[in-house]
Coordinates of C-alpha atoms in Angstrom, one line a residue:
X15 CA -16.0 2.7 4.0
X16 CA -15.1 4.8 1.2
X17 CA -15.4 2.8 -2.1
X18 CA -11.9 4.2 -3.0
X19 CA -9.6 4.9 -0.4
X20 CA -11.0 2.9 2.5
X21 CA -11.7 5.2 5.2
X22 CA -14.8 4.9 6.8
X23 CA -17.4 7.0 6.1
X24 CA -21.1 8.2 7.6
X25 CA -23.2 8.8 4.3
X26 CA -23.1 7.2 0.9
X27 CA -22.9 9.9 -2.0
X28 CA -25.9 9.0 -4.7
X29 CA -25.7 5.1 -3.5
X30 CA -22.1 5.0 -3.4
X31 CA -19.6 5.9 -0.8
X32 CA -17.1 8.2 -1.4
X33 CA -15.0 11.0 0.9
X34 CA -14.7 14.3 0.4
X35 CA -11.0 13.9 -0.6
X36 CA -11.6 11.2 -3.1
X37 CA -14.0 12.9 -4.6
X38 CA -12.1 16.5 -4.6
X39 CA -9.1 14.7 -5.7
X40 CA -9.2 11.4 -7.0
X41 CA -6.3 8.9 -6.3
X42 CA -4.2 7.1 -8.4
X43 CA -4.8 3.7 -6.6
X44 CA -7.9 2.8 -7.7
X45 CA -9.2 1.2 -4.6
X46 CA -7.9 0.9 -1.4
X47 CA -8.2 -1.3 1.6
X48 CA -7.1 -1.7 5.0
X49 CA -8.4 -4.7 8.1
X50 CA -6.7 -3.0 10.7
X51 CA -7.0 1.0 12.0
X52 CA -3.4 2.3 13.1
X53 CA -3.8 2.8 17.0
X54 CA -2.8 1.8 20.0
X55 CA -3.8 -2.0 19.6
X56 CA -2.5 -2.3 16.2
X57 CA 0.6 -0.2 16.7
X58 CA 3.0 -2.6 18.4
X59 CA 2.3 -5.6 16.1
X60 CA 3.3 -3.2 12.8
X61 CA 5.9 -1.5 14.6
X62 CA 7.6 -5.0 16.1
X63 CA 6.9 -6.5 12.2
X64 CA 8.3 -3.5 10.9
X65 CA 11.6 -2.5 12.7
X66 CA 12.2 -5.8 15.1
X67 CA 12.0 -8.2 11.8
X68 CA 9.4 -10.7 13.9
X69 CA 7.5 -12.9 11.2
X70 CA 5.2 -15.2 13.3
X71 CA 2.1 -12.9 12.7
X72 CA 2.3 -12.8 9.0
X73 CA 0.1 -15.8 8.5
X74 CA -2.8 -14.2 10.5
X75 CA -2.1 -10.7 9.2
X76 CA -2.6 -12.2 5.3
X77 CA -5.6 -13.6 6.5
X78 CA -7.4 -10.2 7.0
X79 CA -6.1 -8.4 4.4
X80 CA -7.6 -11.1 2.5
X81 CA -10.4 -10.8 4.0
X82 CA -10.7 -6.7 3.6
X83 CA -10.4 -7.0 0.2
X84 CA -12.4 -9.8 -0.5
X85 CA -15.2 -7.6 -2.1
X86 CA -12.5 -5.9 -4.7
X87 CA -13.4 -7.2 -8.2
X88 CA -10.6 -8.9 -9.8
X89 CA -8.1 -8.7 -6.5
X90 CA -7.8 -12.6 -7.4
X91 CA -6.0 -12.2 -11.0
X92 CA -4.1 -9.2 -9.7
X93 CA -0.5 -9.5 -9.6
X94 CA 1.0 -9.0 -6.3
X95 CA 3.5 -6.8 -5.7
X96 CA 5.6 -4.9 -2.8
X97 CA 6.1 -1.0 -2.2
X98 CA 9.6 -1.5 -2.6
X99 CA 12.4 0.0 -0.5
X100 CA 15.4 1.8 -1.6
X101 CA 18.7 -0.8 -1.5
X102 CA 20.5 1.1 1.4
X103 CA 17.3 0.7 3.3
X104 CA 17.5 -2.8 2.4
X105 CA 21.2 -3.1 3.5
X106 CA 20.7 -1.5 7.0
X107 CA 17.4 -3.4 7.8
X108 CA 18.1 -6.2 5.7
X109 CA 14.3 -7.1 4.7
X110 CA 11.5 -5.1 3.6
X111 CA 8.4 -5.4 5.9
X112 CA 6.2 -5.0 2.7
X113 CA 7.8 -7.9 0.9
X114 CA 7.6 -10.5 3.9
X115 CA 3.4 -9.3 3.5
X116 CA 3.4 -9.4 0.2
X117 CA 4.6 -12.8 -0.1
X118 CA 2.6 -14.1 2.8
X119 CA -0.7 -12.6 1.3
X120 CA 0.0 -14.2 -2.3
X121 CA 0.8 -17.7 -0.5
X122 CA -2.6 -17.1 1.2
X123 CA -4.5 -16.4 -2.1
X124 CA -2.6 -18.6 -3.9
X125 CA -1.9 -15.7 -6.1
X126 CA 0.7 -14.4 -8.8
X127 CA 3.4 -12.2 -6.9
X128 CA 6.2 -10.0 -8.4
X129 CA 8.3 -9.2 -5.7
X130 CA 10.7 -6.6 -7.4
X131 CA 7.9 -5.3 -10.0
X132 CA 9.1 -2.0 -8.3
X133 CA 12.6 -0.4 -7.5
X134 CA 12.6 2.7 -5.1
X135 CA 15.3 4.7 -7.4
X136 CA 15.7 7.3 -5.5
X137 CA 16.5 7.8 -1.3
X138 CA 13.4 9.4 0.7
X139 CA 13.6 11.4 3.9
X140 CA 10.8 9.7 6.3
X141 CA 7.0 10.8 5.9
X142 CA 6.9 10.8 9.4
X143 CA 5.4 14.4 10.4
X144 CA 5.0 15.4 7.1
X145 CA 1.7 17.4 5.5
X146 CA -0.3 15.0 3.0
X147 CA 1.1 17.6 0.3
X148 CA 4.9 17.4 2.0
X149 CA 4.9 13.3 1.5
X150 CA 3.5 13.9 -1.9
X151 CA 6.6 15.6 -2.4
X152 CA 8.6 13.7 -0.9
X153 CA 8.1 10.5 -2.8
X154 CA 7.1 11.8 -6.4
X155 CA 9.9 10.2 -9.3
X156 CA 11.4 7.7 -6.3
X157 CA 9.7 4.8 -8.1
X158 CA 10.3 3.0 -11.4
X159 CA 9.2 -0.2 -12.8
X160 CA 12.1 -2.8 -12.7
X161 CA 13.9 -2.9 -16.3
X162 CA 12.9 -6.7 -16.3
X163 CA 9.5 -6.2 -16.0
X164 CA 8.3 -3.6 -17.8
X165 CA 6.7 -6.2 -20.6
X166 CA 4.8 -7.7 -18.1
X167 CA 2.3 -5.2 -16.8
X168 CA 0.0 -4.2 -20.3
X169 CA -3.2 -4.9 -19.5
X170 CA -2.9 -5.9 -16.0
X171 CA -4.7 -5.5 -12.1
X172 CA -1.9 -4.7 -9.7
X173 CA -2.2 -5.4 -5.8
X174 CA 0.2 -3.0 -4.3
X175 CA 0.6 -4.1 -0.8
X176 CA 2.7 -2.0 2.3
X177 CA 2.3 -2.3 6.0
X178 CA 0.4 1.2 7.0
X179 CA -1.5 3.8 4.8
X180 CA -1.9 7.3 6.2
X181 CA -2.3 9.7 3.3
X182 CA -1.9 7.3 0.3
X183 CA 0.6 9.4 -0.9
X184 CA 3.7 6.7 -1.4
X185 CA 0.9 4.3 -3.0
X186 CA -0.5 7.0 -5.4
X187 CA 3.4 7.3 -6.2
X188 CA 3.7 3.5 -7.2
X189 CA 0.4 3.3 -9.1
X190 CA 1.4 6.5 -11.2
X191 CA 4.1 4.3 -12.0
X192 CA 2.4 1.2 -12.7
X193 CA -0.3 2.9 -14.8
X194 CA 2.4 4.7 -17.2
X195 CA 3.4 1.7 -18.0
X196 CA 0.2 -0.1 -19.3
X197 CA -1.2 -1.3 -16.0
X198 CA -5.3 -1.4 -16.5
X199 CA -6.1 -0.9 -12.7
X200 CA -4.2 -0.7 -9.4
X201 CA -5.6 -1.6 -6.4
X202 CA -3.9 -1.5 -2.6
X203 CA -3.9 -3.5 0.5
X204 CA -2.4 -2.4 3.9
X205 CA -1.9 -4.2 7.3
X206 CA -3.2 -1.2 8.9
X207 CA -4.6 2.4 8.3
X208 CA -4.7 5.9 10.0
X209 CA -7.8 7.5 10.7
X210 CA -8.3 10.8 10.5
X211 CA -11.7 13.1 10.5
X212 CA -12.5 12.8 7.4
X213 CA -13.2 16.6 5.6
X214 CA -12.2 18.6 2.6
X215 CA -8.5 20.1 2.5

């Protein structure tokens, strides 16, 4: 796989494995992961996690996204955190998917979590159907570091962690964030990932 973002990859660039948009545009998140590809066998379990609240997978779900980012260095001091959801998304769904992983994943690791290290300040339209540049757009300034917090990430590895990634562009949002305000790297977990030919754009 790509050493950054995760997506798999044919051939290694001088050793290392890097795709053509990583290395034409660098993301924020310094390293990306994924156990699962987004398709028609993953699908239902994300969607049913996702927008039918069911929680009985979660165990076996932390388990691989363990396990996928077992080779990241320093994913076990990282500090755990959520890609947080705006409050009236809270109040109509009442949970956020990426919490209930979040949670599950540091009780797996037996890791530090910060479950509200992030505040979604601003409302987003869906990314669904959107260009790579058009959820860019879409999500740029909608995340903040909670006022409590701010003290607390100087010097730190953040895990961001969300259900699906398909252009990176809400966790390159977060990490800007995180990164303003002292974090040293930020790394990313998802359940699952889209695949897509991988080529320059």
């Amino acid at each position: 796989v790509c050493d950054c973002c995760g997506v798999p990859v044919e051939n290694g660039v001088s050793g290392i494995s890097i795709c053509p948009v990583c290395l034409l545009t660098p993301p924020d998140v310094d390293q990306a992961r994924a156990p699962l590809a987004y398709d028609d066998l993953s699908r239902p379990m994300v969607l049913e996690m996702k927008h039918a609240g069911r929680q009985d997978g979660l165990p076996v779900f932390a388990g691989w996204m363990a396990d996928a980012i077992a080779p990241l260095s320093g994913h076990r001091q990282a500090l755990i955190a959520p890609v947080p959801s705006h409050w009236t998304r809270l109040a109509a769904r009442g949970y956020n998917q990426a919490a209930r992983l979040a949670a599950a994943l540091a009780r797996h690791l037996n890791a530090p979590s910060q479950p509200d290290l992030l505040v979604k300040v601003r409302r987003t339209g869906s990314q669904k159907g959107k260009t790579a540049s058009g959820r860019d757009r879409n999500v740029r300034g909608s995340f903040a570091i909670h006022p409590g917090h701010t003290g607390c990430i100087t010097g730190q590895t953040v895990l961001l962690v969300d259900d699906v990634l398909t252009t990176g562009a809400t966790l390159n949002a977060c990490a800007r964030v995180l990164k303003r305000a002292g974090a040293e790297r930020v790394l990313a977990v998802t359940l699952a990932r889209v695949i897509r030919p991988v080529a320059p754009h």
